[in-house]
Amino acid sequence: MNTTETEQEKRGALQRFATQLNWVVERVCALLVGVMVVIIWFGVVERYFLHLGQTWPEELSRYVMIWAALLAVSCGAYYREHIGLDLVRNILPGRLKRWLQVSLDLIGIAFFLFLAWYGIGMTKAGMGQYATIFGMKMTIPFASVPISAALTAFQMFAAMLLGQESTASPANTQ
């Protein structure tokens, strides 16, 4: 087995792991959105039909929405569907185009790693804070920042190493 075959196996393993990780994150996002819909539906029913006046559904649905939205960022990074400099990139020749893409990837990875690092501190600080309405420690909502940032940094890193320009998104296959 030569070096090229070993490198291709590593690239294949990285691609498989990134794809499987994205598959899991997409399902978690879908589940969270479903949970959010049920919570909001319950809030409407209990407020307008049962007249219970509970306030926790609004706050809980907000935290679930934050988790879903932030986790979805890594899916966008996997598919390379985030805002980019397409106008500039499209007029550049191949070699400069690749250099620009790698530069932007490195900037993005650095940003998301910084956000993950900062988010860890924020999550630790959340151990002493409680949600206003139902008393949950804020560690759980705050943990969405470092977890989603780390996932996004990984997906950007994998896409950069694999040289992906874009991946077929389910939204673009119809």
Tab-separated table of C-alpha atoms in Angstrom:
chain	number	residue	atom	x	y	z
A	1	MET	CA	0.000	0.000	0.000
A	2	ASN	CA	1.506	3.322	-1.005
A	3	THR	CA	1.113	6.761	0.505
A	4	THR	CA	-1.562	7.829	-1.969
A	5	GLU	CA	-3.815	4.898	-1.053
A	6	THR	CA	-3.326	5.583	2.666
A	7	GLU	CA	-4.146	9.245	2.130
A	8	GLN	CA	-7.259	8.331	0.139
A	9	GLU	CA	-8.374	5.985	2.929
A	10	LYS	CA	-7.933	8.772	5.487
A	11	ARG	CA	-9.860	11.195	3.276
A	12	GLY	CA	-12.587	8.577	2.857
A	13	ALA	CA	-12.763	8.033	6.615
A	14	LEU	CA	-12.932	11.792	7.208
A	15	GLN	CA	-15.701	12.134	4.603
A	16	ARG	CA	-17.683	9.268	6.143
A	17	PHE	CA	-17.334	10.685	9.657
A	18	ALA	CA	-18.335	14.201	8.534
A	19	THR	CA	-21.328	12.778	6.659
A	20	GLN	CA	-22.460	10.626	9.594
A	21	LEU	CA	-22.008	13.498	12.038
A	22	ASN	CA	-24.058	15.765	9.791
A	23	TRP	CA	-26.736	13.067	9.468
A	24	VAL	CA	-27.043	12.892	13.269
A	25	VAL	CA	-27.077	16.687	13.683
A	26	GLU	CA	-29.794	17.040	11.017
A	27	ARG	CA	-31.978	14.535	12.875
A	28	VAL	CA	-31.366	16.285	16.199
A	29	CYS	CA	-32.322	19.614	14.588
A	30	ALA	CA	-35.503	18.104	13.144
A	31	LEU	CA	-36.364	16.594	16.523
A	32	LEU	CA	-35.759	19.917	18.286
A	33	VAL	CA	-37.966	21.775	15.804
A	34	GLY	CA	-40.682	19.154	16.341
A	35	VAL	CA	-40.362	19.518	20.115
A	36	MET	CA	-40.534	23.291	19.754
A	37	VAL	CA	-43.754	23.031	17.716
A	38	VAL	CA	-45.319	20.759	20.359
A	39	ILE	CA	-44.290	23.122	23.172
A	40	ILE	CA	-45.719	26.155	21.368
A	41	TRP	CA	-48.886	24.249	20.478
A	42	PHE	CA	-49.276	23.245	24.130
A	43	GLY	CA	-48.718	26.878	25.179
A	44	VAL	CA	-51.485	28.095	22.867
A	45	VAL	CA	-53.927	25.380	23.957
A	46	GLU	CA	-53.294	25.843	27.664
A	47	ARG	CA	-53.465	29.634	27.455
A	48	TYR	CA	-56.538	30.104	25.227
A	49	PHE	CA	-58.587	26.970	25.837
A	50	LEU	CA	-57.614	25.710	29.273
A	51	HIS	CA	-56.944	29.200	30.696
A	52	LEU	CA	-54.038	27.980	32.825
A	53	GLY	CA	-51.762	30.915	32.061
A	54	GLN	CA	-48.509	28.944	32.154
A	55	THR	CA	-45.485	30.991	31.136
A	56	TRP	CA	-42.841	28.279	30.816
A	57	PRO	CA	-43.736	27.118	27.266
A	58	GLU	CA	-42.554	30.401	25.758
A	59	GLU	CA	-39.210	30.340	27.558
A	60	LEU	CA	-38.587	26.641	26.935
A	61	SER	CA	-39.454	26.944	23.235
A	62	ARG	CA	-36.991	29.833	22.966
A	63	TYR	CA	-34.154	27.682	24.338
A	64	VAL	CA	-35.087	24.761	22.083
A	65	MET	CA	-35.141	27.115	19.076
A	66	ILE	CA	-31.676	28.455	19.965
A	67	TRP	CA	-30.292	24.913	20.135
A	68	ALA	CA	-31.872	23.983	16.786
A	69	ALA	CA	-30.700	27.148	15.031
A	70	LEU	CA	-27.132	26.955	16.300
A	71	LEU	CA	-26.780	23.246	15.546
A	72	ALA	CA	-28.077	23.890	12.027
A	73	VAL	CA	-25.065	26.143	11.393
A	74	SER	CA	-22.829	23.058	11.255
A	75	CYS	CA	-25.156	21.508	8.658
A	76	GLY	CA	-24.775	24.631	6.546
A	77	ALA	CA	-21.004	24.334	6.905
A	78	TYR	CA	-21.146	20.675	5.842
A	79	TYR	CA	-23.081	21.572	2.683
A	80	ARG	CA	-21.053	24.779	2.208
A	81	GLU	CA	-24.305	26.705	2.024
A	82	HIS	CA	-23.262	29.736	4.040
A	83	ILE	CA	-22.805	33.193	2.636
A	84	GLY	CA	-19.568	33.405	0.714
A	85	LEU	CA	-17.686	35.658	-1.629
A	86	ASP	CA	-19.082	34.036	-4.773
A	87	LEU	CA	-18.824	37.185	-6.860
A	88	VAL	CA	-15.088	37.486	-6.233
A	89	ARG	CA	-14.443	33.740	-6.238
A	90	ASN	CA	-16.178	33.161	-9.573
A	91	ILE	CA	-13.956	35.604	-11.464
A	92	LEU	CA	-10.700	34.190	-10.090
A	93	PRO	CA	-8.690	31.498	-11.884
A	94	GLY	CA	-8.623	27.999	-10.320
A	95	ARG	CA	-5.486	28.341	-8.223
A	96	LEU	CA	-6.441	31.734	-6.748
A	97	LYS	CA	-9.990	30.503	-6.213
A	98	ARG	CA	-8.677	27.593	-4.127
A	99	TRP	CA	-6.341	29.901	-2.178
A	100	LEU	CA	-9.240	32.264	-1.391
A	101	GLN	CA	-11.434	29.343	-0.293
A	102	VAL	CA	-8.751	27.952	2.034
A	103	SER	CA	-8.113	31.441	3.462
A	104	LEU	CA	-11.811	31.960	4.156
A	105	ASP	CA	-12.045	28.471	5.659
A	106	LEU	CA	-9.130	29.183	8.001
A	107	ILE	CA	-10.717	32.474	9.088
A	108	GLY	CA	-14.041	30.694	9.665
A	109	ILE	CA	-12.426	27.844	11.583
A	110	ALA	CA	-10.512	30.320	13.762
A	111	PHE	CA	-13.728	32.236	14.459
A	112	PHE	CA	-15.711	29.132	15.396
A	113	LEU	CA	-12.897	27.771	17.567
A	114	PHE	CA	-12.758	31.137	19.357
A	115	LEU	CA	-16.540	31.019	19.757
A	116	ALA	CA	-16.315	27.480	21.164
A	117	TRP	CA	-13.610	28.549	23.616
A	118	TYR	CA	-15.566	31.640	24.666
A	119	GLY	CA	-18.748	29.559	24.879
A	120	ILE	CA	-17.135	27.141	27.322
A	121	GLY	CA	-16.517	30.034	29.708
A	122	MET	CA	-20.046	31.286	29.151
A	123	THR	CA	-21.416	27.805	29.871
A	124	LYS	CA	-19.406	27.568	33.093
A	125	ALA	CA	-20.766	30.966	34.131
A	126	GLY	CA	-24.268	29.631	33.472
A	127	MET	CA	-23.884	27.151	36.330
A	128	GLY	CA	-24.739	29.919	38.757
A	129	GLN	CA	-27.589	31.393	36.710
A	130	TYR	CA	-31.137	30.136	36.508
A	131	ALA	CA	-33.886	30.560	33.929
A	132	THR	CA	-36.326	33.187	35.138
A	133	ILE	CA	-39.525	31.204	34.880
A	134	PHE	CA	-38.856	27.540	35.571
A	135	GLY	CA	-35.548	27.609	37.411
A	136	MET	CA	-33.436	25.534	35.026
A	137	LYS	CA	-29.699	26.186	35.222
A	138	MET	CA	-28.572	28.225	32.232
A	139	THR	CA	-25.750	25.765	31.584
A	140	ILE	CA	-27.981	23.802	29.203
A	141	PRO	CA	-29.003	26.735	26.967
A	142	PHE	CA	-25.504	28.248	27.067
A	143	ALA	CA	-23.905	24.919	26.090
A	144	SER	CA	-25.452	25.325	22.641
A	145	VAL	CA	-22.777	27.897	21.765
A	146	PRO	CA	-19.582	25.859	22.306
A	147	ILE	CA	-21.099	22.620	21.031
A	148	SER	CA	-22.456	24.104	17.808
A	149	ALA	CA	-19.300	26.181	17.252
A	150	ALA	CA	-17.076	23.111	17.659
A	151	LEU	CA	-19.260	21.097	15.270
A	152	THR	CA	-19.150	23.921	12.726
A	153	ALA	CA	-15.366	24.279	13.017
A	154	PHE	CA	-15.000	20.536	12.434
A	155	GLN	CA	-17.297	20.546	9.386
A	156	MET	CA	-15.448	23.528	7.905
A	157	PHE	CA	-12.112	21.821	8.568
A	158	ALA	CA	-13.301	18.586	6.942
A	159	ALA	CA	-14.679	20.427	3.899
A	160	MET	CA	-11.416	22.348	3.565
A	161	LEU	CA	-9.264	19.200	3.764
A	162	LEU	CA	-11.508	17.359	1.341
A	163	GLY	CA	-11.504	20.306	-1.060
A	164	GLN	CA	-15.294	20.430	-1.233
A	165	GLU	CA	-16.834	23.389	-2.994
A	166	SER	CA	-20.340	22.281	-2.089
A	167	THR	CA	-22.250	19.142	-1.265
A	168	ALA	CA	-25.686	18.287	-2.579
A	169	SER	CA	-28.048	19.640	0.023
A	170	PRO	CA	-31.456	18.000	0.425
A	171	ALA	CA	-32.931	21.451	-0.222
A	172	ASN	CA	-31.214	21.597	-3.633
A	173	THR	CA	-32.033	18.091	-4.844
A	174	GLN	CA	-35.704	18.639	-5.610
